[in-house]
Amino acid sequence: MNRRMVTLLAALAPVVALGVLGTTVHVPFVALGPGPTVNTLGDADVNEDGKVVRKPVVEIDGTEVDPTSGNLNMTTVAVRDKLTLFDALGLWASGRQGLVPREEVYPPQKSKNEVQEENTAQFAKSENSAELAALRYLGLPVALELTTVSTDGPAASVLKEGDLLLRIDGTPVDTLVGLQDVIGAAAPGTTVQVTYQRDGVESTAPITLGSRPGADGGEDAGKGYLGVNAKQVPNVPFTIDFNLADIGGPSAGLMFSLAVVDKLSTGELNGGKFVAGTGTIDPDGDVGPIGGIPYKMIAAQEAGATTFLVPAKNCDEARANRPDGIDLVKVDTLSSAVDALATINSGGTAPTC
């Protein structure tokens, strides 16, 4: 029996003694368990104008898509709230659920709706990162879209919000770090040639860099300043849409990226087999850890998966809770995930937890 359960039982012993209250009084815990698992290579129901239609989970329009088969399943954790004591004890005893303090999932300073809105925003961000990571892996172009242009900055007379920033002095810039490095390597007062795209038209104009606000003789004093903020966006002649509703959080990123790569490249990443997994992803393709991996592995195993992709930093927990019949594959980047699947398909041994 874990420490949390001992604490729970001790705190609620009076309720147990009263018997009937165990069926009505809510405990300050939520239950975590296996949630829905969805094949990112398959289809899902989507509500469009009040009608439910069937669409690809990862929908790519405007370019040829390679046929796929098998599964690349994203996995989720189900949260059960408003538990009575008897609910909590029954779920914990099942071995498929875990109990955590409610405040870990629903912080007291936030409403349940606020938490759900944050999870929805994280999911949308993960979709965007998954698309960018896949395009970068495939060598397809991404660009920096200007989100703000400082009205009193050096670029104000040339650039506008919504412009795509392409090159500085001929050097391609498609990441925020790359832009900062190129601009920071030039001294204030330096004139650079900025190539940008507006309404589909590419132009180049000179901009004289200023001094960084607040530098005041510090380490940034000798670095140039352009006066813009930007975000990475796809720069391809086709669209990628993710059609899943009622899913939150960032942990589907890796599996979304793999689905995009699979559909835009020849062959089958999964070898036509049932692969599942989890992990956040950033636009550079780095895979990050997630929560609830024991329950995600249960969901994957019960759905029929034989291989589960595990973020490297989750390996210890995954290894300690591995269900029978599931092979764990350690990944830390999108590239390592693709390579691991290729190794498995060729009969080799992929990195494991």
XYZ file of C-alpha atoms in Angstrom:
353
model
C 0.000 0.000 0.000
C 1.537 3.327 -1.015
C 1.976 6.317 1.283
C -0.827 8.297 -0.350
C -3.328 5.500 0.247
C -2.233 5.170 3.868
C -2.725 8.920 4.298
C -6.125 8.735 2.622
C -7.340 5.899 4.818
C -6.061 7.569 7.979
C -7.704 10.867 7.099
C -11.016 9.258 6.260
C -11.193 6.591 8.953
C -14.092 8.410 10.660
C -16.034 8.321 7.394
C -15.398 4.579 7.067
C -16.705 4.120 10.595
C -19.921 5.891 9.666
C -20.434 3.414 6.820
C -23.102 4.955 4.649
C -21.195 8.220 4.303
C -18.576 6.312 2.327
C -21.060 6.232 -0.544
C -21.914 9.945 -0.458
C -18.975 11.991 0.849
C -16.472 13.058 -1.833
C -12.760 12.578 -1.107
C -10.025 15.093 -2.058
C -8.541 12.715 -4.619
C -9.010 11.989 -8.319
C -8.456 8.679 -10.068
C -6.111 8.368 -13.031
C -6.515 5.463 -15.410
C -6.239 4.309 -19.017
C -7.913 6.763 -21.368
C -8.909 6.595 -25.037
C -6.215 5.590 -27.524
C -6.537 6.802 -31.109
C -4.790 5.662 -34.283
C -3.254 8.792 -35.801
C -3.209 6.982 -39.163
C -6.944 6.322 -38.962
C -10.173 8.310 -39.001
C -12.213 10.044 -36.315
C -15.692 11.506 -35.948
C -15.725 15.287 -36.389
C -18.629 17.634 -35.715
C -19.071 20.004 -38.655
C -22.006 22.415 -38.583
C -23.960 20.128 -36.319
C -23.277 17.000 -38.384
C -20.880 14.218 -37.459
C -18.562 13.312 -40.337
C -15.695 10.864 -40.559
C -12.313 12.443 -41.368
C -8.658 11.411 -41.140
C -7.130 12.140 -37.733
C -4.176 13.627 -39.616
C -5.584 15.171 -42.786
C -3.209 16.380 -45.504
C -4.625 18.243 -48.507
C -2.855 19.680 -51.526
C -0.145 17.087 -52.020
C 0.218 13.365 -52.638
C -0.107 11.222 -49.510
C 1.608 7.842 -49.236
C -0.651 4.897 -48.284
C -0.345 3.718 -44.676
C -1.520 0.724 -42.685
C -1.299 -0.559 -39.137
C -1.332 1.770 -36.153
C 0.525 4.724 -34.698
C -1.647 5.248 -31.642
C -1.600 8.249 -29.358
C -2.551 7.433 -25.776
C -4.297 9.376 -23.037
C -5.043 9.327 -19.332
C -8.629 9.345 -18.059
C -9.382 11.444 -14.960
C -12.289 10.593 -12.659
C -13.380 13.298 -10.249
C -15.919 13.612 -7.439
C -15.093 10.224 -5.974
C -16.738 8.866 -2.875
C -14.543 6.960 -0.455
C -15.890 3.655 -1.703
C -15.296 4.760 -5.315
C -11.689 5.622 -4.470
C -11.010 2.344 -2.681
C -12.583 0.293 -5.458
C -10.634 2.034 -8.215
C -7.349 1.770 -6.343
C -7.910 -1.930 -5.641
C -8.543 -2.602 -9.353
C -4.847 -2.173 -10.150
C -5.749 -0.175 -13.283
C -6.250 3.162 -11.530
C -4.137 5.403 -9.348
C -5.190 8.059 -6.856
C -3.580 11.490 -6.624
C -4.580 14.568 -4.612
C -7.193 16.507 -6.550
C -5.137 19.691 -6.335
C -2.437 18.106 -8.535
C -4.904 17.945 -11.433
C -7.236 20.818 -10.539
C -5.231 23.487 -8.657
C -7.440 25.242 -6.094
C -6.680 28.676 -7.556
C -8.141 27.627 -10.931
C -11.617 26.541 -11.920
C -12.174 23.237 -13.677
C -13.051 25.149 -16.846
C -9.777 27.082 -16.664
C -7.816 23.834 -16.381
C -9.669 22.380 -19.356
C -9.018 25.529 -21.392
C -5.297 25.296 -20.596
C -5.270 21.639 -21.648
C -7.019 22.527 -24.903
C -4.466 25.281 -25.590
C -1.600 22.862 -24.889
C -3.125 20.372 -27.309
C -3.387 22.992 -30.051
C 0.225 24.009 -29.443
C 1.310 20.366 -29.642
C -0.412 20.043 -33.032
C 1.492 23.053 -34.352
C 4.809 21.787 -32.966
C 4.148 18.307 -34.385
C 3.591 19.727 -37.856
C 6.725 21.878 -37.739
C 8.877 19.045 -36.377
C 7.696 16.695 -39.119
C 8.304 19.231 -41.883
C 11.782 20.002 -40.578
C 12.585 16.276 -40.356
C 11.466 15.827 -43.974
C 13.537 18.803 -45.125
C 10.439 20.792 -46.081
C 10.412 24.559 -45.596
C 9.204 26.404 -42.542
C 9.388 30.144 -42.028
C 9.219 32.821 -39.372
C 5.992 34.802 -39.387
C 6.204 38.187 -37.717
C 3.750 38.446 -34.838
C 4.702 41.983 -33.788
C 6.828 44.781 -35.224
C 7.859 47.425 -32.710
C 6.481 50.780 -33.807
C 9.684 52.557 -32.737
C 12.091 49.800 -33.760
C 14.497 49.668 -36.723
C 12.175 47.445 -38.803
C 9.038 49.563 -38.392
C 9.313 51.321 -41.763
C 9.900 48.084 -43.695
C 8.267 45.062 -42.073
C 4.668 44.381 -41.033
C 2.927 41.891 -38.817
C 2.196 38.760 -40.879
C 5.283 39.045 -43.091
C 7.360 35.905 -43.529
C 10.987 36.584 -42.650
C 13.169 34.510 -44.983
C 16.810 35.640 -44.975
C 19.175 38.135 -43.356
C 22.137 39.072 -45.607
C 21.387 35.910 -47.574
C 21.439 33.646 -44.519
C 18.178 31.664 -44.152
C 16.403 32.225 -40.841
C 13.619 29.778 -39.980
C 13.996 29.520 -36.208
C 13.851 32.126 -33.473
C 17.290 31.101 -32.237
C 18.685 31.412 -35.755
C 17.228 34.914 -36.109
C 18.614 35.979 -32.727
C 22.048 34.603 -33.604
C 22.242 36.380 -36.966
C 21.004 39.727 -35.634
C 23.045 39.439 -32.437
C 26.231 38.832 -34.424
C 25.915 42.269 -36.038
C 26.688 45.476 -34.154
C 24.187 48.306 -33.710
C 24.397 50.640 -36.688
C 25.039 47.787 -39.126
C 22.826 47.775 -42.225
C 21.556 44.314 -43.157
C 19.621 43.130 -46.181
C 16.324 41.606 -45.014
C 14.432 39.297 -47.366
C 10.778 38.804 -46.553
C 7.552 37.645 -48.162
C 4.286 39.586 -48.077
C 1.103 38.436 -49.824
C 3.111 35.858 -51.750
C 5.635 38.408 -53.053
C 9.283 38.196 -51.997
C 11.189 41.442 -51.384
C 14.554 42.519 -50.001
C 15.167 45.794 -48.193
C 17.988 47.334 -46.137
C 17.427 47.861 -42.406
C 19.904 49.538 -40.073
C 20.017 47.707 -36.755
C 19.560 49.565 -33.501
C 20.779 48.933 -29.961
C 18.899 46.493 -27.769
C 16.601 48.273 -25.313
C 17.938 48.120 -21.791
C 21.397 46.897 -22.818
C 23.133 49.852 -21.071
C 26.662 48.583 -21.412
C 25.845 44.949 -20.518
C 26.683 41.882 -22.564
C 23.938 42.757 -25.067
C 25.294 46.250 -25.696
C 27.226 45.192 -28.788
C 24.407 43.164 -30.289
C 22.120 44.444 -33.014
C 18.383 44.892 -32.583
C 15.694 44.475 -35.273
C 12.569 45.086 -33.182
C 10.375 42.130 -34.153
C 8.789 39.049 -32.613
C 8.008 35.968 -34.677
C 6.691 32.422 -34.638
C 7.531 29.405 -36.779
C 4.949 28.468 -39.413
C 4.834 25.953 -42.289
C 5.891 27.343 -45.642
C 4.563 24.579 -47.882
C 1.872 24.526 -50.617
C -0.370 22.095 -48.740
C -2.261 21.976 -45.460
C -2.131 19.646 -42.471
C -5.097 19.447 -40.112
C -5.526 17.391 -36.944
C -9.096 16.206 -36.429
C -9.523 15.211 -32.810
C -11.912 16.686 -30.285
C -12.179 16.405 -26.512
C -8.482 15.649 -26.085
C -6.229 17.907 -24.006
C -2.611 18.332 -23.055
C 0.614 18.225 -25.076
C 1.507 14.526 -24.972
C 0.211 13.516 -28.427
C 2.889 15.562 -30.186
C 5.289 12.724 -30.997
C 2.613 10.437 -32.454
C 1.142 13.267 -34.533
C 4.592 14.017 -35.959
C 5.159 10.363 -36.820
C 1.823 10.220 -38.624
C 2.729 13.271 -40.719
C 6.139 11.798 -41.567
C 4.535 8.455 -42.460
C 2.008 10.056 -44.794
C 4.546 12.311 -46.515
C 7.275 9.708 -47.056
C 7.451 6.358 -48.795
C 7.090 3.105 -46.906
C 5.488 2.449 -43.539
C 7.174 3.610 -40.349
C 5.407 0.944 -38.294
C 5.936 -1.893 -40.768
C 2.159 -2.261 -40.855
C 2.110 -3.256 -37.183
C 0.482 -1.811 -34.051
C 2.749 0.814 -32.504
C 1.622 3.153 -29.746
C 3.407 5.820 -27.777
C 3.446 9.179 -26.096
C 5.623 12.252 -25.659
C 5.624 15.989 -26.155
C 7.491 17.419 -29.113
C 8.892 20.834 -29.929
C 9.373 22.356 -33.399
C 12.984 21.121 -33.468
C 11.819 17.535 -32.956
C 12.936 17.082 -29.338
C 10.715 14.654 -27.412
C 9.838 15.511 -23.815
C 8.446 13.544 -20.848
C 4.792 13.241 -19.917
C 2.641 12.137 -16.988
C 0.527 9.043 -16.481
C 2.644 6.655 -18.531
C 1.580 3.505 -16.605
C -2.049 4.110 -17.609
C -1.147 4.958 -21.195
C 0.745 1.674 -21.520
C -2.254 -0.250 -20.166
C -4.513 1.448 -22.728
C -2.057 0.610 -25.516
C -1.710 -3.039 -24.493
C -5.460 -3.531 -24.181
C -5.926 -2.010 -27.650
C -3.439 -4.471 -29.160
C -0.138 -2.592 -29.317
C 3.081 -4.595 -29.265
C 5.518 -1.667 -29.307
C 5.347 1.450 -27.138
C 7.460 4.555 -27.747
C 8.649 6.036 -24.446
C 10.261 9.464 -23.906
C 13.751 8.818 -22.530
C 13.032 10.665 -19.284
C 10.018 8.425 -18.626
C 11.974 5.198 -19.062
C 12.417 4.334 -15.383
C 8.709 4.649 -14.660
C 7.767 2.810 -17.851
C 10.132 -0.074 -17.145
C 8.767 -0.455 -13.608
C 5.165 -0.608 -14.874
C 5.507 -2.370 -18.236
C 2.476 -4.524 -19.115
C 3.096 -7.998 -20.481
C 3.485 -8.210 -24.246
C 4.679 -4.622 -24.751
C 8.187 -3.816 -25.990
C 9.412 -0.435 -24.765
C 11.399 1.729 -27.194
C 13.324 4.710 -25.835
C 13.174 7.906 -27.901
C 14.424 11.444 -27.328
C 13.871 13.017 -30.755
C 11.575 12.521 -33.717
C 14.565 11.316 -35.690
C 15.421 8.687 -33.066
C 11.818 7.449 -33.120
C 11.855 7.052 -36.911
C 15.249 5.311 -36.750
C 14.080 2.973 -33.982
C 11.029 1.899 -35.972
C 13.193 1.322 -39.052
C 15.519 -0.846 -36.944
C 12.597 -2.930 -35.673
C 11.210 -3.346 -39.180
C 14.562 -4.636 -40.420
C 14.760 -7.214 -37.620
C 17.206 -5.292 -35.455
C 17.064 -4.258 -31.806
C 15.993 -0.708 -31.088
C 17.100 1.254 -27.996
C 14.996 0.131 -25.045
C 14.234 1.401 -21.573
